[in-house]
Amino acid sequence: MSLILWTVLGYLIGSIPFGMVIARVMGLGDLRQIGSGNIGATNVLRTGNKPAALATLLLDSGKGAIAVLLARYFAGDVAAMLAGGAAFLGHCFPVWLGFRGGKGVATFLGTLIALHWPLGLGACAIWLLTAIISRISSLSALMAAAFAPVLAWAMGRSDLILVCLFIAALIFIRHKTNITRLLDGSEPRIGKR
């Protein structure tokens, strides 16, 4: 029963649409009508408001981390993995927005940092390196997601491979249109409106 409770709680924490809340509070408009229509930090950045984008990034990553840390503290590592995966799922398919959410990259990174900080920092480093080279957020996300299970294995955390595979698969699914644009060369670069 406890595992189900932490999975549901993780999902509800992940479902909080911080990008929408911040955009509304700061008078930036409805994110679903801006840029990609996504509710995450990259789309908030397209409004031109860097502080709002940073706040969204921190809060979206924080909700994954909080779900993991609370579940681990009260119910152990298995509950933490379930809560983290559920928080990611909640961000992608939030109940409050008719199950139409973001792509989950910040929540993915926050979840990994809380599950095993070296793994999370490794995924962040891959994202950052790819972003510096390509200036393309979606490619950075796809690279970080693809390498997360490999990093988990290389770091001796085979217990985290399944949650990494689950999240990576959803990131690839959520980035389907981005992958199409990457292949045809039309994917926008970071900071472009």
PDB file of N, CA, C and O in Angstrom, residues 75-110:
ATOM      1  N   ALA A  75       9.867   5.814   3.096  1.00  0.00           N
ATOM      2  CA  ALA A  75       9.513   4.450   2.667  1.00  0.00           C
ATOM      3  C   ALA A  75      10.646   3.679   1.964  1.00  0.00           C
ATOM      4  O   ALA A  75      10.432   2.548   1.562  1.00  0.00           O
ATOM      5  N   GLY A  76      11.806   4.266   1.769  1.00  0.00           N
ATOM      6  CA  GLY A  76      12.928   3.520   1.220  1.00  0.00           C
ATOM      7  C   GLY A  76      13.177   3.745  -0.268  1.00  0.00           C
ATOM      8  O   GLY A  76      12.476   4.511  -0.941  1.00  0.00           O
ATOM      9  N   ASP A  77      14.190   3.033  -0.769  1.00  0.00           N
ATOM     10  CA  ASP A  77      14.683   3.263  -2.133  1.00  0.00           C
ATOM     11  C   ASP A  77      13.699   2.863  -3.235  1.00  0.00           C
ATOM     12  O   ASP A  77      13.619   3.541  -4.259  1.00  0.00           O
ATOM     13  N   VAL A  78      12.975   1.770  -3.052  1.00  0.00           N
ATOM     14  CA  VAL A  78      12.019   1.355  -4.085  1.00  0.00           C
ATOM     15  C   VAL A  78      10.916   2.405  -4.226  1.00  0.00           C
ATOM     16  O   VAL A  78      10.554   2.798  -5.341  1.00  0.00           O
ATOM     17  N   ALA A  79      10.421   2.883  -3.101  1.00  0.00           N
ATOM     18  CA  ALA A  79       9.409   3.944  -3.131  1.00  0.00           C
ATOM     19  C   ALA A  79       9.965   5.195  -3.799  1.00  0.00           C
ATOM     20  O   ALA A  79       9.264   5.875  -4.555  1.00  0.00           O
ATOM     21  N   ALA A  80      11.249   5.495  -3.548  1.00  0.00           N
ATOM     22  CA  ALA A  80      11.877   6.676  -4.146  1.00  0.00           C
ATOM     23  C   ALA A  80      11.918   6.553  -5.666  1.00  0.00           C
ATOM     24  O   ALA A  80      11.628   7.510  -6.383  1.00  0.00           O
ATOM     25  N   MET A  81      12.279   5.382  -6.170  1.00  0.00           N
ATOM     26  CA  MET A  81      12.321   5.174  -7.620  1.00  0.00           C
ATOM     27  C   MET A  81      10.928   5.297  -8.236  1.00  0.00           C
ATOM     28  O   MET A  81      10.749   5.919  -9.288  1.00  0.00           O
ATOM     29  N   LEU A  82       9.944   4.709  -7.582  1.00  0.00           N
ATOM     30  CA  LEU A  82       8.566   4.795  -8.079  1.00  0.00           C
ATOM     31  C   LEU A  82       8.054   6.233  -8.048  1.00  0.00           C
ATOM     32  O   LEU A  82       7.435   6.709  -9.009  1.00  0.00           O
ATOM     33  N   ALA A  83       8.328   6.941  -6.950  1.00  0.00           N
ATOM     34  CA  ALA A  83       7.872   8.330  -6.829  1.00  0.00           C
ATOM     35  C   ALA A  83       8.550   9.210  -7.878  1.00  0.00           C
ATOM     36  O   ALA A  83       7.909  10.086  -8.468  1.00  0.00           O
ATOM     37  N   GLY A  84       9.840   8.988  -8.123  1.00  0.00           N
ATOM     38  CA  GLY A  84      10.555   9.769  -9.130  1.00  0.00           C
ATOM     39  C   GLY A  84      10.029   9.526 -10.530  1.00  0.00           C
ATOM     40  O   GLY A  84       9.790  10.472 -11.292  1.00  0.00           O
ATOM     41  N   GLY A  85       9.821   8.261 -10.868  1.00  0.00           N
ATOM     42  CA  GLY A  85       9.251   7.941 -12.176  1.00  0.00           C
ATOM     43  C   GLY A  85       7.848   8.498 -12.330  1.00  0.00           C
ATOM     44  O   GLY A  85       7.471   9.011 -13.387  1.00  0.00           O
ATOM     45  N   ALA A  86       7.080   8.458 -11.240  1.00  0.00           N
ATOM     46  CA  ALA A  86       5.708   8.977 -11.277  1.00  0.00           C
ATOM     47  C   ALA A  86       5.702  10.502 -11.376  1.00  0.00           C
ATOM     48  O   ALA A  86       4.843  11.077 -12.046  1.00  0.00           O
ATOM     49  N   ALA A  87       6.656  11.172 -10.725  1.00  0.00           N
ATOM     50  CA  ALA A  87       6.748  12.640 -10.831  1.00  0.00           C
ATOM     51  C   ALA A  87       7.037  13.036 -12.271  1.00  0.00           C
ATOM     52  O   ALA A  87       6.447  13.982 -12.801  1.00  0.00           O
ATOM     53  N   PHE A  88       7.928  12.292 -12.915  1.00  0.00           N
ATOM     54  CA  PHE A  88       8.229  12.554 -14.326  1.00  0.00           C
ATOM     55  C   PHE A  88       6.965  12.355 -15.171  1.00  0.00           C
ATOM     56  O   PHE A  88       6.633  13.183 -16.018  1.00  0.00           O
ATOM     57  N   LEU A  89       6.259  11.269 -14.918  1.00  0.00           N
ATOM     58  CA  LEU A  89       5.018  10.991 -15.638  1.00  0.00           C
ATOM     59  C   LEU A  89       3.991  12.097 -15.400  1.00  0.00           C
ATOM     60  O   LEU A  89       3.299  12.531 -16.326  1.00  0.00           O
ATOM     61  N   GLY A  90       3.924  12.584 -14.159  1.00  0.00           N
ATOM     62  CA  GLY A  90       2.999  13.664 -13.825  1.00  0.00           C
ATOM     63  C   GLY A  90       3.313  14.947 -14.567  1.00  0.00           C
ATOM     64  O   GLY A  90       2.401  15.659 -14.986  1.00  0.00           O
ATOM     65  N   HIS A  91       4.601  15.238 -14.746  1.00  0.00           N
ATOM     66  CA  HIS A  91       4.954  16.445 -15.501  1.00  0.00           C
ATOM     67  C   HIS A  91       4.527  16.311 -16.967  1.00  0.00           C
ATOM     68  O   HIS A  91       4.016  17.262 -17.556  1.00  0.00           O
ATOM     69  N   CYS A  92       4.737  15.146 -17.525  1.00  0.00           N
ATOM     70  CA  CYS A  92       4.403  14.920 -18.940  1.00  0.00           C
ATOM     71  C   CYS A  92       2.893  14.857 -19.168  1.00  0.00           C
ATOM     72  O   CYS A  92       2.404  15.307 -20.211  1.00  0.00           O
ATOM     73  N   PHE A  93       2.180  14.292 -18.208  1.00  0.00           N
ATOM     74  CA  PHE A  93       0.737  14.095 -18.344  1.00  0.00           C
ATOM     75  C   PHE A  93       0.017  14.570 -17.072  1.00  0.00           C
ATOM     76  O   PHE A  93      -0.534  13.764 -16.326  1.00  0.00           O
ATOM     77  N   PRO A  94       0.009  15.896 -16.820  1.00  0.00           N
ATOM     78  CA  PRO A  94      -0.563  16.399 -15.565  1.00  0.00           C
ATOM     79  C   PRO A  94      -2.093  16.358 -15.544  1.00  0.00           C
ATOM     80  O   PRO A  94      -2.747  16.760 -16.503  1.00  0.00           O
ATOM     81  N   VAL A  95      -2.608  15.888 -14.456  1.00  0.00           N
ATOM     82  CA  VAL A  95      -4.060  15.784 -14.309  1.00  0.00           C
ATOM     83  C   VAL A  95      -4.709  17.169 -14.376  1.00  0.00           C
ATOM     84  O   VAL A  95      -5.820  17.313 -14.879  1.00  0.00           O
ATOM     85  N   TRP A  96      -4.007  18.202 -13.906  1.00  0.00           N
ATOM     86  CA  TRP A  96      -4.570  19.548 -13.841  1.00  0.00           C
ATOM     87  C   TRP A  96      -4.727  20.198 -15.220  1.00  0.00           C
ATOM     88  O   TRP A  96      -5.458  21.165 -15.357  1.00  0.00           O
ATOM     89  N   LEU A  97      -4.001  19.691 -16.225  1.00  0.00           N
ATOM     90  CA  LEU A  97      -4.043  20.287 -17.568  1.00  0.00           C
ATOM     91  C   LEU A  97      -4.587  19.313 -18.609  1.00  0.00           C
ATOM     92  O   LEU A  97      -4.197  19.359 -19.779  1.00  0.00           O
ATOM     93  N   GLY A  98      -5.466  18.441 -18.177  1.00  0.00           N
ATOM     94  CA  GLY A  98      -6.061  17.491 -19.110  1.00  0.00           C
ATOM     95  C   GLY A  98      -5.037  16.525 -19.688  1.00  0.00           C
ATOM     96  O   GLY A  98      -5.164  16.077 -20.831  1.00  0.00           O
ATOM     97  N   PHE A  99      -4.006  16.200 -18.894  1.00  0.00           N
ATOM     98  CA  PHE A  99      -2.955  15.244 -19.263  1.00  0.00           C
ATOM     99  C   PHE A  99      -2.102  15.728 -20.441  1.00  0.00           C
ATOM    100  O   PHE A  99      -1.467  14.931 -21.113  1.00  0.00           O
ATOM    101  N   ARG A 100      -2.058  17.061 -20.663  1.00  0.00           N
ATOM    102  CA  ARG A 100      -1.203  17.630 -21.710  1.00  0.00           C
ATOM    103  C   ARG A 100      -0.147  18.499 -21.047  1.00  0.00           C
ATOM    104  O   ARG A 100      -0.401  19.648 -20.696  1.00  0.00           O
ATOM    105  N   GLY A 101       1.024  17.918 -20.842  1.00  0.00           N
ATOM    106  CA  GLY A 101       2.072  18.623 -20.108  1.00  0.00           C
ATOM    107  C   GLY A 101       3.324  18.849 -20.914  1.00  0.00           C
ATOM    108  O   GLY A 101       3.291  18.963 -22.134  1.00  0.00           O
ATOM    109  N   GLY A 102       4.432  18.882 -20.199  1.00  0.00           N
ATOM    110  CA  GLY A 102       5.725  19.174 -20.807  1.00  0.00           C
ATOM    111  C   GLY A 102       6.458  17.922 -21.241  1.00  0.00           C
ATOM    112  O   GLY A 102       5.904  16.822 -21.241  1.00  0.00           O
ATOM    113  N   LYS A 103       7.707  18.121 -21.580  1.00  0.00           N
ATOM    114  CA  LYS A 103       8.533  17.013 -22.075  1.00  0.00           C
ATOM    115  C   LYS A 103       9.372  16.389 -20.971  1.00  0.00           C
ATOM    116  O   LYS A 103       9.977  15.354 -21.175  1.00  0.00           O
ATOM    117  N   GLY A 104       9.419  17.028 -19.808  1.00  0.00           N
ATOM    118  CA  GLY A 104       9.940  16.394 -18.608  1.00  0.00           C
ATOM    119  C   GLY A 104      11.438  16.416 -18.397  1.00  0.00           C
ATOM    120  O   GLY A 104      11.936  15.743 -17.497  1.00  0.00           O
ATOM    121  N   VAL A 105      12.186  17.193 -19.168  1.00  0.00           N
ATOM    122  CA  VAL A 105      13.644  17.121 -19.079  1.00  0.00           C
ATOM    123  C   VAL A 105      14.148  17.604 -17.723  1.00  0.00           C
ATOM    124  O   VAL A 105      14.976  16.944 -17.092  1.00  0.00           O
ATOM    125  N   ALA A 106      13.670  18.750 -17.254  1.00  0.00           N
ATOM    126  CA  ALA A 106      14.116  19.254 -15.953  1.00  0.00           C
ATOM    127  C   ALA A 106      13.711  18.299 -14.830  1.00  0.00           C
ATOM    128  O   ALA A 106      14.503  18.026 -13.921  1.00  0.00           O
ATOM    129  N   THR A 107      12.510  17.771 -14.906  1.00  0.00           N
ATOM    130  CA  THR A 107      12.049  16.826 -13.885  1.00  0.00           C
ATOM    131  C   THR A 107      12.889  15.553 -13.913  1.00  0.00           C
ATOM    132  O   THR A 107      13.238  14.994 -12.863  1.00  0.00           O
ATOM    133  N   PHE A 108      13.245  15.100 -15.106  1.00  0.00           N
ATOM    134  CA  PHE A 108      14.133  13.942 -15.283  1.00  0.00           C
ATOM    135  C   PHE A 108      15.469  14.194 -14.594  1.00  0.00           C
ATOM    136  O   PHE A 108      15.956  13.355 -13.826  1.00  0.00           O
ATOM    137  N   LEU A 109      16.070  15.345 -14.828  1.00  0.00           N
ATOM    138  CA  LEU A 109      17.389  15.628 -14.245  1.00  0.00           C
ATOM    139  C   LEU A 109      17.306  15.767 -12.727  1.00  0.00           C
ATOM    140  O   LEU A 109      18.159  15.234 -12.006  1.00  0.00           O
ATOM    141  N   GLY A 110      16.273  16.436 -12.227  1.00  0.00           N
ATOM    142  CA  GLY A 110      16.101  16.551 -10.779  1.00  0.00           C
ATOM    143  C   GLY A 110      15.872  15.210 -10.111  1.00  0.00           C
ATOM    144  O   GLY A 110      16.387  14.939  -9.021  1.00  0.00           O
TER     145      GLY A 110
END
